[in-house]
Tab-separated table of C-alpha atoms in Angstrom:
chain	number	residue	atom	x	y	z
A	1	MET	CA	0.180	-0.162	-0.120
A	2	VAL	CA	0.627	3.694	-0.442
A	3	SER	CA	0.963	6.911	2.841
A	4	PRO	CA	-0.504	9.762	2.064
A	5	VAL	CA	2.229	12.693	1.651
A	6	SER	CA	3.256	13.726	5.601
A	7	ASP	CA	4.464	16.809	6.094
A	8	ASP	CA	8.355	15.540	7.065
A	9	ALA	CA	8.499	14.203	3.858
A	10	PRO	CA	11.308	15.697	0.658
A	11	GLU	CA	10.274	19.919	-0.047
A	12	GLY	CA	10.240	18.128	-3.746
A	13	LEU	CA	8.014	15.871	-3.487
A	14	GLN	CA	5.598	18.296	-1.215
A	15	LYS	CA	5.757	20.757	-4.606
A	16	THR	CA	4.573	17.925	-6.632
A	17	ALA	CA	1.802	17.193	-3.718
A	18	GLY	CA	0.664	21.191	-4.184
A	19	VAL	CA	0.335	20.711	-7.396
A	20	LEU	CA	-1.471	18.600	-8.121
A	21	GLU	CA	-3.598	19.430	-5.625
A	22	VAL	CA	-3.795	22.955	-7.225
A	23	GLN	CA	-4.456	21.871	-10.273
A	24	ALA	CA	-7.300	19.111	-8.661
A	25	SER	CA	-8.579	22.425	-7.125
A	26	ALA	CA	-9.036	24.786	-10.064
A	27	GLU	CA	-10.669	22.332	-12.463
A	28	GLN	CA	-13.410	21.312	-9.035
A	29	GLU	CA	-15.388	24.597	-11.046
A	30	VAL	CA	-14.919	22.871	-14.820
A	31	LEU	CA	-15.144	18.883	-13.838
A	32	PRO	CA	-18.091	16.998	-12.528
A	33	ALA	CA	-17.814	16.302	-9.054
A	34	ASP	CA	-16.968	12.884	-9.229
A	35	GLN	CA	-13.822	13.486	-11.193
A	36	ALA	CA	-12.591	16.446	-9.413
A	37	GLN	CA	-12.439	14.075	-5.521
A	38	VAL	CA	-10.518	11.034	-8.582
A	39	LEU	CA	-7.587	14.545	-8.968
A	40	ASN	CA	-8.045	14.818	-4.940
A	41	LYS	CA	-7.490	11.488	-4.964
A	42	MET	CA	-4.676	10.908	-6.872
A	43	ALA	CA	-2.722	13.745	-5.636
A	44	LYS	CA	-2.053	12.102	-2.035
A	45	TYR	CA	0.119	9.269	-3.798
A	46	GLN	CA	3.871	9.067	-4.736
A	47	VAL	CA	5.032	9.281	-8.309
A	48	PRO	CA	6.422	5.626	-8.999
A	49	GLN	CA	9.634	5.816	-9.198
A	50	ARG	CA	11.871	2.889	-9.683
A	51	SER	CA	10.671	-1.309	-9.750
A	52	GLY	CA	8.281	-1.345	-6.520
A	53	ASP	CA	6.682	1.477	-6.623
A	54	ILE	CA	3.213	1.689	-7.301
A	55	VAL	CA	1.230	2.347	-10.452
A	56	MET	CA	-2.228	4.210	-10.662
A	57	ILE	CA	-4.328	3.297	-14.072
A	58	GLN	CA	-7.588	5.935	-13.737
A	59	SER	CA	-10.900	4.757	-16.059
A	60	GLU	CA	-11.691	7.425	-18.520
A	61	HIS	CA	-15.176	5.616	-18.437
A	62	THR	CA	-15.755	5.663	-14.602
A	63	GLY	CA	-13.117	7.957	-12.925
A	64	ALA	CA	-12.038	4.369	-10.516
A	65	ILE	CA	-7.548	4.029	-9.926
A	66	ASP	CA	-6.307	0.582	-9.707
A	67	ILE	CA	-3.388	0.495	-7.856
A	68	LEU	CA	-0.807	-1.967	-8.979
A	69	SER	CA	2.913	-2.860	-8.124
A	70	ALA	CA	5.411	-1.666	-10.661
A	71	ASP	CA	6.812	-5.380	-10.198
A	72	LEU	CA	3.259	-6.890	-12.204
A	73	GLU	CA	3.653	-5.330	-15.903
A	74	SER	CA	6.123	-8.045	-16.317
A	75	ALA	CA	2.408	-10.455	-16.068
A	76	ASP	CA	1.435	-8.526	-18.853
A	77	LEU	CA	-1.446	-7.728	-15.907
A	78	LEU	CA	-0.739	-3.869	-17.687
A	79	GLY	CA	-2.205	-5.052	-21.648
A	80	ASP	CA	1.333	-5.855	-22.893
A	81	HIS	CA	1.013	-8.539	-24.495
A	82	ARG	CA	4.291	-10.527	-24.864
A	83	LYS	CA	5.052	-13.443	-26.845
A	84	VAL	CA	7.583	-15.709	-26.181
A	85	SER	CA	9.710	-16.649	-29.027
A	86	PRO	CA	9.958	-20.374	-29.420
A	87	PRO	CA	13.978	-21.804	-29.466
A	88	LEU	CA	16.486	-22.203	-31.893
A	89	MET	CA	16.124	-24.995	-34.049
A	90	ALA	CA	19.378	-26.811	-34.690
A	91	PRO	CA	20.456	-27.295	-38.785
A	92	PRO	CA	19.123	-30.215	-40.371
A	93	CYS	CA	21.829	-32.149	-42.534
A	94	ILE	CA	20.973	-32.362	-46.094
A	95	TRP	CA	22.124	-34.422	-49.230
A	96	THR	CA	21.301	-35.790	-52.877
A	97	PHE	CA	21.675	-38.440	-55.001
A	98	ALA	CA	21.591	-38.709	-58.120
A	99	LYS	CA	19.463	-42.579	-59.078
A	100	MET	CA	16.195	-40.303	-59.865
A	101	LYS	CA	14.707	-43.762	-62.074
A	102	GLU	CA	15.021	-45.418	-59.323
A	103	PHE	CA	13.484	-43.527	-56.540
A	104	LYS	CA	10.806	-42.752	-59.015
A	105	SER	CA	10.061	-45.925	-60.195
A	106	LYS	CA	9.344	-47.030	-56.226
A	107	LEU	CA	7.956	-44.192	-55.137
A	108	GLY	CA	5.460	-44.539	-58.218
A	109	LYS	CA	4.304	-47.802	-56.761
A	110	GLU	CA	3.066	-47.138	-53.398
A	111	LYS	CA	-0.180	-45.382	-52.370
A	112	ASN	CA	0.662	-41.328	-50.958
A	113	SER	CA	3.888	-41.086	-52.270
A	114	ARG	CA	3.252	-39.320	-55.427
A	115	LEU	CA	1.442	-35.644	-56.145
A	116	VAL	CA	0.877	-33.052	-58.287
A	117	VAL	CA	0.911	-29.625	-56.768
A	118	LYS	CA	-0.243	-27.168	-58.979
A	119	ARG	CA	0.857	-24.166	-60.699
A	120	GLY	CA	0.635	-20.973	-57.214
A	121	GLU	CA	-0.282	-24.168	-55.115
A	122	VAL	CA	1.545	-24.536	-51.466
A	123	VAL	CA	1.527	-28.297	-50.313
A	124	THR	CA	2.403	-28.866	-46.575
A	125	ILE	CA	2.853	-32.234	-45.411
A	126	ARG	CA	2.168	-32.477	-41.661
A	127	VAL	CA	4.453	-35.686	-40.170
A	128	PRO	CA	4.139	-35.671	-36.231
A	129	THR	CA	6.992	-36.657	-33.624
A	130	HIS	CA	6.390	-40.605	-33.200
A	131	PRO	CA	7.879	-41.621	-29.647
A	132	GLU	CA	9.416	-44.086	-30.906
A	133	GLY	CA	11.761	-42.230	-33.501
A	134	LYS	CA	14.640	-39.588	-32.505
A	135	ARG	CA	14.872	-38.262	-36.275
A	136	VAL	CA	12.671	-37.327	-39.362
A	137	CYS	CA	14.302	-38.164	-42.475
A	138	TRP	CA	12.328	-36.990	-45.849
A	139	GLU	CA	13.137	-37.549	-49.854
A	140	PHE	CA	11.875	-36.089	-52.748
A	141	ALA	CA	12.094	-35.281	-56.611
A	142	THR	CA	10.113	-33.862	-60.021
A	143	ASP	CA	9.896	-34.219	-62.455
A	144	ASP	CA	11.412	-31.810	-65.356
A	145	TYR	CA	11.302	-28.779	-62.427
A	146	ASP	CA	12.152	-27.404	-59.801
A	147	ILE	CA	10.462	-27.106	-56.560
A	148	GLY	CA	10.855	-24.666	-53.381
A	149	PHE	CA	11.311	-26.521	-49.734
A	150	GLY	CA	11.579	-25.758	-46.333
A	151	VAL	CA	11.291	-27.691	-43.641
A	152	TYR	CA	9.374	-25.786	-39.924
A	153	PHE	CA	8.455	-26.954	-36.631
A	154	ASP	CA	5.372	-26.917	-34.599
A	155	TRP	CA	5.228	-27.043	-31.006
A	156	THR	CA	2.438	-28.528	-29.960
A	157	PRO	CA	1.117	-31.377	-28.539
A	158	VAL	CA	0.658	-34.516	-30.790
A	159	THR	CA	-2.491	-36.138	-30.574
A	160	SER	CA	-1.610	-38.886	-34.087
A	161	THR	CA	0.892	-39.660	-35.373
A	162	ASP	CA	-0.895	-39.302	-38.870
A	163	ILE	CA	1.154	-38.129	-41.418
A	164	THR	CA	-1.758	-35.493	-43.552
A	165	VAL	CA	-0.792	-33.185	-46.367
A	166	GLN	CA	-2.230	-30.244	-46.831
A	167	VAL	CA	-3.153	-28.031	-49.929
A	168	SER	CA	-3.476	-24.130	-50.760
A	169	ASP	CA	-3.381	-21.695	-53.374
A	170	SER	CA	-0.679	-19.731	-51.372
A	171	SER	CA	1.671	-18.719	-48.580
A	172	GLU	CA	-1.331	-16.230	-47.654
A	173	ASP	CA	-3.900	-18.517	-48.268
A	174	GLU	CA	-2.307	-21.620	-46.711
A	175	ASP	CA	-1.863	-19.207	-42.961
A	176	GLU	CA	-5.203	-17.469	-43.345
A	177	ASP	CA	-6.942	-20.907	-43.105
A	178	GLU	CA	-5.246	-22.092	-40.279
A	179	GLU	CA	-5.948	-19.376	-38.481
A	180	GLU	CA	-9.886	-19.615	-38.665
A	181	GLU	CA	-9.295	-23.214	-38.262
A	182	GLU	CA	-6.981	-23.013	-35.329
A	183	GLU	CA	-6.698	-19.597	-34.094
A	184	ILE	CA	-3.104	-19.482	-34.124
A	185	GLU	CA	-0.620	-17.944	-36.938
A	186	ASP	CA	1.797	-20.151	-38.867
A	187	PRO	CA	4.940	-19.014	-40.371
A	188	VAL	CA	3.831	-16.955	-42.851
A	189	PRO	CA	6.810	-17.165	-45.928
A	190	VAL	CA	8.537	-13.506	-47.001
A	191	GLY	CA	11.040	-12.887	-49.815
A	192	ASP	CA	11.846	-14.912	-53.366
A	193	VAL	CA	11.846	-18.329	-53.032
A	194	GLU	CA	14.461	-18.154	-55.234
A	195	ARG	CA	16.829	-16.497	-52.668
A	196	GLY	CA	15.086	-18.278	-49.525
A	197	SER	CA	12.096	-16.928	-47.817
A	198	ARG	CA	12.524	-16.074	-44.107
A	199	SER	CA	9.935	-16.321	-42.503
A	200	SER	CA	8.043	-14.317	-39.835
A	201	LEU	CA	7.628	-16.830	-36.961
A	202	ARG	CA	5.385	-16.615	-34.492
A	203	GLY	CA	3.687	-17.951	-31.271
A	204	ARG	CA	4.240	-21.915	-31.384
A	205	TYR	CA	6.760	-22.222	-34.849
A	206	GLY	CA	10.644	-22.946	-35.269
A	207	GLU	CA	12.318	-21.979	-38.487
A	208	VAL	CA	14.233	-25.808	-39.198
A	209	MET	CA	15.555	-24.758	-42.848
A	210	PRO	CA	13.873	-21.723	-44.908
A	211	VAL	CA	12.145	-21.773	-48.129
A	212	TYR	CA	14.508	-22.614	-51.193
A	213	ARG	CA	14.373	-23.189	-54.958
A	214	ARG	CA	15.794	-27.374	-54.943
A	215	ASP	CA	16.908	-28.837	-58.840
A	216	SER	CA	15.120	-31.626	-57.144
A	217	HIS	CA	14.768	-32.413	-60.875
A	218	ARG	CA	18.468	-33.509	-61.536
A	219	ASP	CA	18.957	-35.092	-57.571
A	220	VAL	CA	16.775	-36.351	-55.287
A	221	GLN	CA	16.787	-33.994	-52.368
A	222	ALA	CA	17.236	-35.711	-48.815
A	223	GLY	CA	17.827	-34.568	-45.444
A	224	SER	CA	17.201	-35.271	-41.280
A	225	HIS	CA	16.612	-33.624	-38.413
A	226	ASP	CA	16.763	-34.462	-34.862
A	227	TYR	CA	14.039	-34.265	-32.963
A	228	PRO	CA	13.720	-30.936	-30.904
A	229	GLY	CA	11.284	-32.341	-28.419
A	230	GLU	CA	6.810	-33.068	-29.529
A	231	GLY	CA	5.321	-31.206	-31.854
A	232	ILE	CA	4.946	-31.903	-35.398
A	233	TYR	CA	7.183	-31.041	-38.668
A	234	LEU	CA	5.619	-28.584	-41.648
A	235	LEU	CA	7.382	-29.946	-45.007
A	236	LYS	CA	6.488	-27.121	-47.216
A	237	PHE	CA	6.269	-27.688	-51.093
A	238	ASP	CA	6.076	-24.343	-52.499
A	239	ASN	CA	5.280	-23.845	-56.450
A	240	SER	CA	3.072	-20.361	-55.380
A	241	TYR	CA	6.180	-18.903	-58.286
A	242	SER	CA	4.964	-20.585	-61.013
A	243	LEU	CA	2.228	-19.797	-62.802
A	244	LEU	CA	2.107	-21.721	-65.930
A	245	ARG	CA	3.608	-25.177	-64.735
A	246	ASN	CA	2.726	-27.948	-62.069
A	247	LYS	CA	4.804	-30.095	-61.193
A	248	THR	CA	4.659	-33.570	-60.188
A	249	LEU	CA	6.185	-34.572	-56.683
A	250	TYR	CA	7.593	-38.127	-55.087
A	251	PHE	CA	8.266	-37.966	-51.380
A	252	HIS	CA	9.278	-40.713	-49.069
A	253	VAL	CA	8.918	-39.618	-44.744
A	254	TYR	CA	9.864	-41.286	-42.121
A	255	TYR	CA	11.641	-41.499	-39.010
A	256	THR	CA	14.678	-43.506	-37.637
A	257	SER	CA	15.733	-44.011	-34.258
């Protein structure tokens, strides 16, 4: 609690209180009685100078005064909504290999390992961490043309180990869809896919590797990443930069222990 200014208070503090009292008296003629009373009440309290002092907040509608400790500001009681940044991701291991025909032939016979990423689309493959695994691995290739690729991590509890595929018309549309479903923002790629899109990371998302155009039509692109914890990997195949060409994608995602 804060005590009223006493007679033996420092001279500077007495002057400050005196000025506030004079202002309150002068404004009583033009202010409603309840607001003038608020000003008189405020004049009795010290102005916060350091951590541990009080902070007074006056309502513009009711004139009521809330008295809070300045130490409580970090608890977001003063309306400062801070978002905790996700921890930094360790870099992935990436490599390529040249057995394109064998790779495409094998995956072409497997179910759900081949899809078409249409022009202007972004396909996100959501891969939950597995309780028996320690790292995620991926391999992919395309026919004739390259494609953008990046990996992100969603720090969210895993309720199912099923791998799912999400298709959107663009990165922005994908983010809007997820915000409507979860009311939580997704990584928003910013920049040129050819130079590498950096992401504006918010909330629970971390960036493993940004979206770059990969020569997946020349060599099989492969990589792995050790689990940073429980969550969901987001493997993004970005064809939003292409105005004319669809891309046939062959991919294989698995975990190892």
